[in-house]
Amino acid sequence: MTQLSRRNSLKKILLSGMAAGTLPLSASAIEEMKAATPLKGNVNHAVCHWPFNPMTIEQLCVGIKKIGFNAIDLIGPNNWKILQANGVECSMCNGADMGIVQGFNDKQYHEQLINGYTEVIPLVAKNGYKNLIAFSGNRKGMDEETGLKNCAEGLKKIMALAEKHNVMIIMELLNSKVDHKDYMCDNSAWGIELVKMVGSPNFKLLYDIYHMQIMEGDIIRTIKRDHQYFGHYHTAGNPGRNEIDETQELNYPAIVRAILDTGYKGYFCQEFVPKNPDKMASLEKAVLLCDL
């Protein structure tokens, strides 16, 4: 059996295991799959650091390079040197925002936010990165239209700088039912309207598949229809926000295929919280599952 056919056979085992409700993929099988051929290169894999705590950023850098990719999300300027020392990219920067709750929908935070983004945007570009995260903030009784207008007003004040430095400002879609109660940018329609109002090619949405499955479902149809508004993708299993395996309801190979079919060339980032004590084994399985 050739290396490629062995890799394909093992991949079929993984996919059939998901369909059948079992996942008979041992650690040795994973190692054989990796040895057969490297990752295909069709998907730009990334991972968020926070679900892998208490693992250090440096330890995660070493781990992901063993799997075969080299990008980590949600790292700020203070830790970029760690990534750079390990030859790892920052696929989504943070450090300009004020957190999830205090965002652009509340004008009292605009001055501080604009100052933060004005400082960090040039640093993102100087270090060779492209994506910088943003948040709407919580509603706190605010109506949807006011929140849209306030977000657009604040974001427009940083977009010229973002365009000058070729930095993408990416606002994350989060669920307000389970994890982030009262968050305003909790559905794709609201986020897409904001993208239209801001009117810059350097402002898009982070389409978090887990969060949007909770809020609205219809993931693949939404991606096919609205992909032009999405600049980044996050994963996790639902329900539970854990491994993207047979215990949850999302068909990630089909979702990844839909994303690739749109021509997307950005990062596809794993953000699940591993239940398995061997966190890196869970990450390997997720990456191999999504490596189409």
CSV table of C-alpha atoms in Angstrom, one decimal:
chain,number,residue,atom,x,y,z
A,1,MET,CA,0.0,0.0,0.0
A,2,THR,CA,1.3,3.4,-0.9
A,3,GLN,CA,1.7,6.2,1.6
A,4,LEU,CA,-1.1,8.2,0.1
A,5,SER,CA,-3.5,5.2,0.0
A,6,ARG,CA,-2.7,4.4,3.6
A,7,ARG,CA,-3.4,8.0,4.6
A,8,ASN,CA,-6.7,7.9,2.7
A,9,SER,CA,-7.7,4.5,4.3
A,10,LEU,CA,-7.1,5.9,7.8
A,11,LYS,CA,-9.0,9.1,7.0
A,12,LYS,CA,-12.0,6.9,5.9
A,13,ILE,CA,-11.8,5.1,9.3
A,14,LEU,CA,-12.0,8.5,11.0
A,15,LEU,CA,-14.9,9.8,9.0
A,16,SER,CA,-16.8,6.5,9.1
A,17,GLY,CA,-16.3,6.4,12.9
A,18,MET,CA,-18.0,9.8,13.2
A,19,ALA,CA,-20.9,8.6,11.0
A,20,ALA,CA,-21.4,5.4,13.0
A,21,GLY,CA,-21.2,7.0,16.4
A,22,THR,CA,-17.8,5.5,17.2
A,23,LEU,CA,-14.3,6.8,16.7
A,24,PRO,CA,-11.9,3.8,16.6
A,25,LEU,CA,-8.7,5.9,16.0
A,26,SER,CA,-5.9,4.9,18.3
A,27,ALA,CA,-2.8,7.0,19.0
A,28,SER,CA,-0.8,4.6,16.8
A,29,ALA,CA,-3.2,5.1,13.9
A,30,ILE,CA,-2.8,8.9,14.3
A,31,GLU,CA,0.9,8.5,14.1
A,32,GLU,CA,0.7,6.3,11.1
A,33,MET,CA,-1.6,8.8,9.4
A,34,LYS,CA,0.8,11.6,10.1
A,35,ALA,CA,3.8,9.6,8.8
A,36,ALA,CA,2.0,8.6,5.6
A,37,THR,CA,1.8,12.1,4.3
A,38,PRO,CA,1.9,15.6,5.9
A,39,LEU,CA,-1.1,17.8,6.2
A,40,LYS,CA,-2.6,18.4,2.8
A,41,GLY,CA,-2.2,22.2,2.8
A,42,ASN,CA,-5.8,23.0,1.8
A,43,VAL,CA,-6.7,24.2,5.2
A,44,ASN,CA,-4.7,26.8,7.2
A,45,HIS,CA,-5.0,25.2,10.6
A,46,ALA,CA,-4.8,27.2,13.9
A,47,VAL,CA,-5.7,26.8,17.5
A,48,CYS,CA,-6.6,29.1,20.4
A,49,HIS,CA,-4.4,28.9,23.4
A,50,TRP,CA,-6.9,29.5,26.2
A,51,PRO,CA,-8.7,26.1,26.1
A,52,PHE,CA,-5.3,24.4,26.5
A,53,ASN,CA,-4.4,26.0,29.8
A,54,PRO,CA,-2.4,25.3,32.0
A,55,MET,CA,-0.2,24.5,29.0
A,56,THR,CA,2.1,27.4,28.3
A,57,ILE,CA,2.1,29.2,24.9
A,58,GLU,CA,5.6,27.8,24.3
A,59,GLN,CA,4.5,24.3,25.1
A,60,LEU,CA,1.5,24.7,22.7
A,61,CYS,CA,3.9,26.0,20.0
A,62,VAL,CA,6.0,22.9,20.3
A,63,GLY,CA,2.9,20.7,20.2
A,64,ILE,CA,1.3,22.1,17.1
A,65,LYS,CA,4.5,22.0,15.1
A,66,LYS,CA,4.7,18.3,15.9
A,67,ILE,CA,1.1,17.9,14.4
A,68,GLY,CA,2.2,19.9,11.4
A,69,PHE,CA,0.8,23.4,11.6
A,70,ASN,CA,2.1,26.7,13.1
A,71,ALA,CA,-0.6,29.2,14.0
A,72,ILE,CA,-2.2,30.3,17.3
A,73,ASP,CA,-5.2,32.6,17.8
A,74,LEU,CA,-5.8,35.3,20.4
A,75,ILE,CA,-2.3,36.2,21.4
A,76,GLY,CA,-1.4,39.8,22.3
A,77,PRO,CA,1.8,41.9,21.8
A,78,ASN,CA,3.3,40.9,25.1
A,79,ASN,CA,3.6,37.3,23.9
A,80,TRP,CA,4.4,37.6,20.2
A,81,LYS,CA,8.1,37.1,21.0
A,82,ILE,CA,7.3,33.6,22.2
A,83,LEU,CA,5.5,32.7,19.0
A,84,GLN,CA,8.3,34.2,16.9
A,85,ALA,CA,11.0,32.3,18.8
A,86,ASN,CA,9.2,29.1,17.9
A,87,GLY,CA,8.4,30.0,14.3
A,88,VAL,CA,4.7,30.2,14.9
A,89,GLU,CA,2.2,32.7,13.4
A,90,CYS,CA,-0.4,34.7,15.3
A,91,SER,CA,-3.5,34.0,13.3
A,92,MET,CA,-5.7,36.4,15.3
A,93,CYS,CA,-4.2,39.1,17.5
A,94,ASN,CA,-5.8,40.7,20.5
A,95,GLY,CA,-4.7,43.4,23.0
A,96,ALA,CA,-6.5,46.4,21.6
A,97,ASP,CA,-10.0,45.5,22.9
A,98,MET,CA,-11.5,46.0,26.4
A,99,GLY,CA,-12.8,42.5,26.6
A,100,ILE,CA,-16.1,40.9,25.5
A,101,VAL,CA,-18.5,42.9,27.7
A,102,GLN,CA,-17.2,46.4,27.1
A,103,GLY,CA,-17.2,47.0,23.3
A,104,PHE,CA,-18.0,49.4,20.5
A,105,ASN,CA,-21.7,49.4,21.1
A,106,ASP,CA,-21.3,51.7,24.1
A,107,LYS,CA,-20.0,55.1,23.2
A,108,GLN,CA,-18.5,55.7,26.7
A,109,TYR,CA,-15.8,53.2,25.7
A,110,HIS,CA,-15.0,54.7,22.3
A,111,GLU,CA,-12.1,56.9,23.3
A,112,GLN,CA,-10.3,54.1,25.1
A,113,LEU,CA,-11.0,51.6,22.3
A,114,ILE,CA,-9.9,53.9,19.6
A,115,ASN,CA,-6.7,54.7,21.5
A,116,GLY,CA,-6.1,51.0,21.9
A,117,TYR,CA,-6.6,50.1,18.3
A,118,THR,CA,-4.6,53.1,17.1
A,119,GLU,CA,-1.7,51.8,19.2
A,120,VAL,CA,-2.0,48.1,18.3
A,121,ILE,CA,-2.9,48.2,14.6
A,122,PRO,CA,0.6,49.4,13.5
A,123,LEU,CA,2.2,46.8,15.8
A,124,VAL,CA,0.2,44.0,14.2
A,125,ALA,CA,1.4,45.1,10.8
A,126,LYS,CA,5.0,45.6,11.9
A,127,ASN,CA,5.1,42.0,13.2
A,128,GLY,CA,3.8,40.6,10.0
A,129,TYR,CA,0.3,39.7,11.2
A,130,LYS,CA,-3.0,40.5,9.7
A,131,ASN,CA,-6.0,39.9,12.0
A,132,LEU,CA,-7.1,41.9,15.1
A,133,ILE,CA,-10.1,41.0,17.1
A,134,ALA,CA,-13.0,43.3,18.2
A,135,PHE,CA,-16.2,42.8,20.2
A,136,SER,CA,-19.6,44.5,20.2
A,137,GLY,CA,-20.0,44.5,24.0
A,138,ASN,CA,-23.1,43.6,25.9
A,139,ARG,CA,-26.5,45.1,25.3
A,140,LYS,CA,-27.2,46.3,28.9
A,141,GLY,CA,-30.7,47.3,27.8
A,142,MET,CA,-29.6,48.9,24.5
A,143,ASP,CA,-31.7,48.3,21.4
A,144,GLU,CA,-30.3,46.6,18.3
A,145,GLU,CA,-30.4,49.7,16.1
A,146,THR,CA,-28.6,51.9,18.6
A,147,GLY,CA,-26.0,49.3,19.1
A,148,LEU,CA,-25.4,49.0,15.4
A,149,LYS,CA,-25.1,52.8,15.0
A,150,ASN,CA,-22.7,53.1,17.9
A,151,CYS,CA,-20.5,50.2,16.7
A,152,ALA,CA,-20.3,51.6,13.2
A,153,GLU,CA,-19.5,55.1,14.5
A,154,GLY,CA,-16.6,53.8,16.6
A,155,LEU,CA,-15.2,51.4,14.1
A,156,LYS,CA,-15.2,53.9,11.3
A,157,LYS,CA,-12.7,56.0,13.3
A,158,ILE,CA,-10.1,53.2,13.1
A,159,MET,CA,-10.7,51.8,9.7
A,160,ALA,CA,-8.5,54.3,7.8
A,161,LEU,CA,-5.6,53.2,9.9
A,162,ALA,CA,-6.4,49.5,9.5
A,163,GLU,CA,-6.6,50.0,5.7
A,164,LYS,CA,-3.3,51.8,5.7
A,165,HIS,CA,-1.6,49.0,7.5
A,166,ASN,CA,-3.6,46.2,5.7
A,167,VAL,CA,-4.9,44.9,9.0
A,168,MET,CA,-8.3,43.2,9.2
A,169,ILE,CA,-10.5,44.2,12.2
A,170,ILE,CA,-12.6,41.1,12.9
A,171,MET,CA,-15.6,41.2,15.2
A,172,GLU,CA,-16.6,37.9,16.8
A,173,LEU,CA,-20.0,36.4,16.7
A,174,LEU,CA,-20.8,34.9,20.1
A,175,ASN,CA,-23.8,33.1,21.6
A,176,SER,CA,-25.8,34.9,24.2
A,177,LYS,CA,-27.8,31.8,25.3
A,178,VAL,CA,-25.2,29.8,27.0
A,179,ASP,CA,-21.7,31.3,27.2
A,180,HIS,CA,-22.0,35.1,26.8
A,181,LYS,CA,-25.3,36.3,28.2
A,182,ASP,CA,-26.4,39.7,26.8
A,183,TYR,CA,-23.7,39.9,24.2
A,184,MET,CA,-25.0,42.0,21.3
A,185,CYS,CA,-23.3,40.6,18.2
A,186,ASP,CA,-24.9,37.2,18.7
A,187,ASN,CA,-26.3,36.5,15.2
A,188,SER,CA,-25.0,36.7,11.7
A,189,ALA,CA,-27.7,39.0,10.4
A,190,TRP,CA,-26.8,41.7,12.9
A,191,GLY,CA,-23.1,41.3,12.3
A,192,ILE,CA,-23.5,41.4,8.5
A,193,GLU,CA,-25.6,44.6,8.8
A,194,LEU,CA,-22.7,46.1,10.8
A,195,VAL,CA,-20.2,45.1,8.1
A,196,LYS,CA,-22.3,46.9,5.5
A,197,MET,CA,-22.6,50.0,7.7
A,198,VAL,CA,-18.9,50.2,8.4
A,199,GLY,CA,-18.3,49.9,4.6
A,200,SER,CA,-14.6,48.9,4.8
A,201,PRO,CA,-12.9,45.9,3.1
A,202,ASN,CA,-10.9,45.6,6.3
A,203,PHE,CA,-13.8,44.9,8.6
A,204,LYS,CA,-15.3,41.4,8.7
A,205,LEU,CA,-16.8,38.9,11.2
A,206,LEU,CA,-15.3,36.0,13.0
A,207,TYR,CA,-17.9,33.3,12.3
A,208,ASP,CA,-17.7,31.0,15.3
A,209,ILE,CA,-19.4,27.8,14.2
A,210,TYR,CA,-20.1,26.6,17.8
A,211,HIS,CA,-21.6,29.9,18.8
A,212,MET,CA,-23.8,30.2,15.7
A,213,GLN,CA,-25.0,26.6,15.9
A,214,ILE,CA,-26.4,27.6,19.3
A,215,MET,CA,-28.0,30.8,18.1
A,216,GLU,CA,-29.3,30.1,14.6
A,217,GLY,CA,-28.0,26.8,13.2
A,218,ASP,CA,-28.1,26.4,9.4
A,219,ILE,CA,-24.3,26.6,9.3
A,220,ILE,CA,-23.5,25.5,5.8
A,221,ARG,CA,-26.2,27.5,4.1
A,222,THR,CA,-25.1,30.6,6.0
A,223,ILE,CA,-21.5,30.1,5.0
A,224,LYS,CA,-22.3,29.6,1.4
A,225,ARG,CA,-24.6,32.6,1.3
A,226,ASP,CA,-22.7,35.1,3.4
A,227,HIS,CA,-19.1,34.0,3.3
A,228,GLN,CA,-18.0,37.4,1.9
A,229,TYR,CA,-18.7,38.9,5.3
A,230,PHE,CA,-16.6,36.3,7.2
A,231,GLY,CA,-12.9,36.8,7.8
A,232,HIS,CA,-12.1,34.0,10.2
A,233,TYR,CA,-13.6,30.7,11.6
A,234,HIS,CA,-13.6,29.1,15.0
A,235,THR,CA,-14.7,25.6,16.0
A,236,ALA,CA,-16.0,23.6,19.0
A,237,GLY,CA,-18.3,20.7,19.5
A,238,ASN,CA,-22.0,21.4,20.4
A,239,PRO,CA,-23.4,20.7,22.9
A,240,GLY,CA,-20.6,21.2,25.5
A,241,ARG,CA,-17.9,23.1,23.6
A,242,ASN,CA,-15.7,20.1,23.7
A,243,GLU,CA,-14.0,17.8,21.1
A,244,ILE,CA,-15.4,17.9,17.6
A,245,ASP,CA,-16.0,14.1,17.7
A,246,GLU,CA,-19.0,11.7,17.5
A,247,THR,CA,-20.5,13.0,20.8
A,248,GLN,CA,-21.7,16.3,19.2
A,249,GLU,CA,-24.0,17.4,16.4
A,250,LEU,CA,-21.9,19.3,13.9
A,251,ASN,CA,-20.5,17.6,10.8
A,252,TYR,CA,-17.2,19.4,10.6
A,253,PRO,CA,-15.8,17.7,7.5
A,254,ALA,CA,-18.9,18.9,5.6
A,255,ILE,CA,-18.5,22.4,7.1
A,256,VAL,CA,-14.9,22.6,6.2
A,257,ARG,CA,-15.7,21.6,2.7
A,258,ALA,CA,-18.3,24.3,2.4
A,259,ILE,CA,-15.8,26.9,3.6
A,260,LEU,CA,-13.1,25.7,1.2
A,261,ASP,CA,-15.6,25.8,-1.7
A,262,THR,CA,-16.1,29.5,-1.1
A,263,GLY,CA,-12.5,30.1,-1.9
A,264,TYR,CA,-11.6,31.0,1.7
A,265,LYS,CA,-7.8,31.1,2.2
A,266,GLY,CA,-7.7,32.3,5.8
A,267,TYR,CA,-7.3,30.4,9.1
A,268,PHE,CA,-9.6,27.7,10.4
A,269,CYS,CA,-9.1,27.7,14.2
A,270,GLN,CA,-9.9,25.0,16.8
A,271,GLU,CA,-11.4,26.6,19.9
A,272,PHE,CA,-12.9,23.5,21.7
A,273,VAL,CA,-12.2,22.8,25.4
A,274,PRO,CA,-10.7,19.3,25.5
A,275,LYS,CA,-12.2,16.8,28.0
A,276,ASN,CA,-9.4,14.3,27.3
A,277,PRO,CA,-6.6,14.8,29.7
A,278,ASP,CA,-4.3,14.4,26.7
A,279,LYS,CA,-5.2,17.7,25.2
A,280,MET,CA,-2.8,17.4,22.3
A,281,ALA,CA,-4.2,14.0,21.3
A,282,SER,CA,-7.7,15.7,21.0
A,283,LEU,CA,-6.2,18.5,18.9
A,284,GLU,CA,-4.5,16.0,16.6
A,285,LYS,CA,-7.8,14.2,16.0
A,286,ALA,CA,-9.6,17.5,15.3
A,287,VAL,CA,-7.0,18.7,12.9
A,288,LEU,CA,-6.9,15.4,11.0
A,289,LEU,CA,-10.7,15.4,10.8
A,290,CYS,CA,-10.7,18.8,9.3
A,291,ASP,CA,-7.7,18.3,7.0
A,292,LEU,CA,-9.6,17.8,3.7
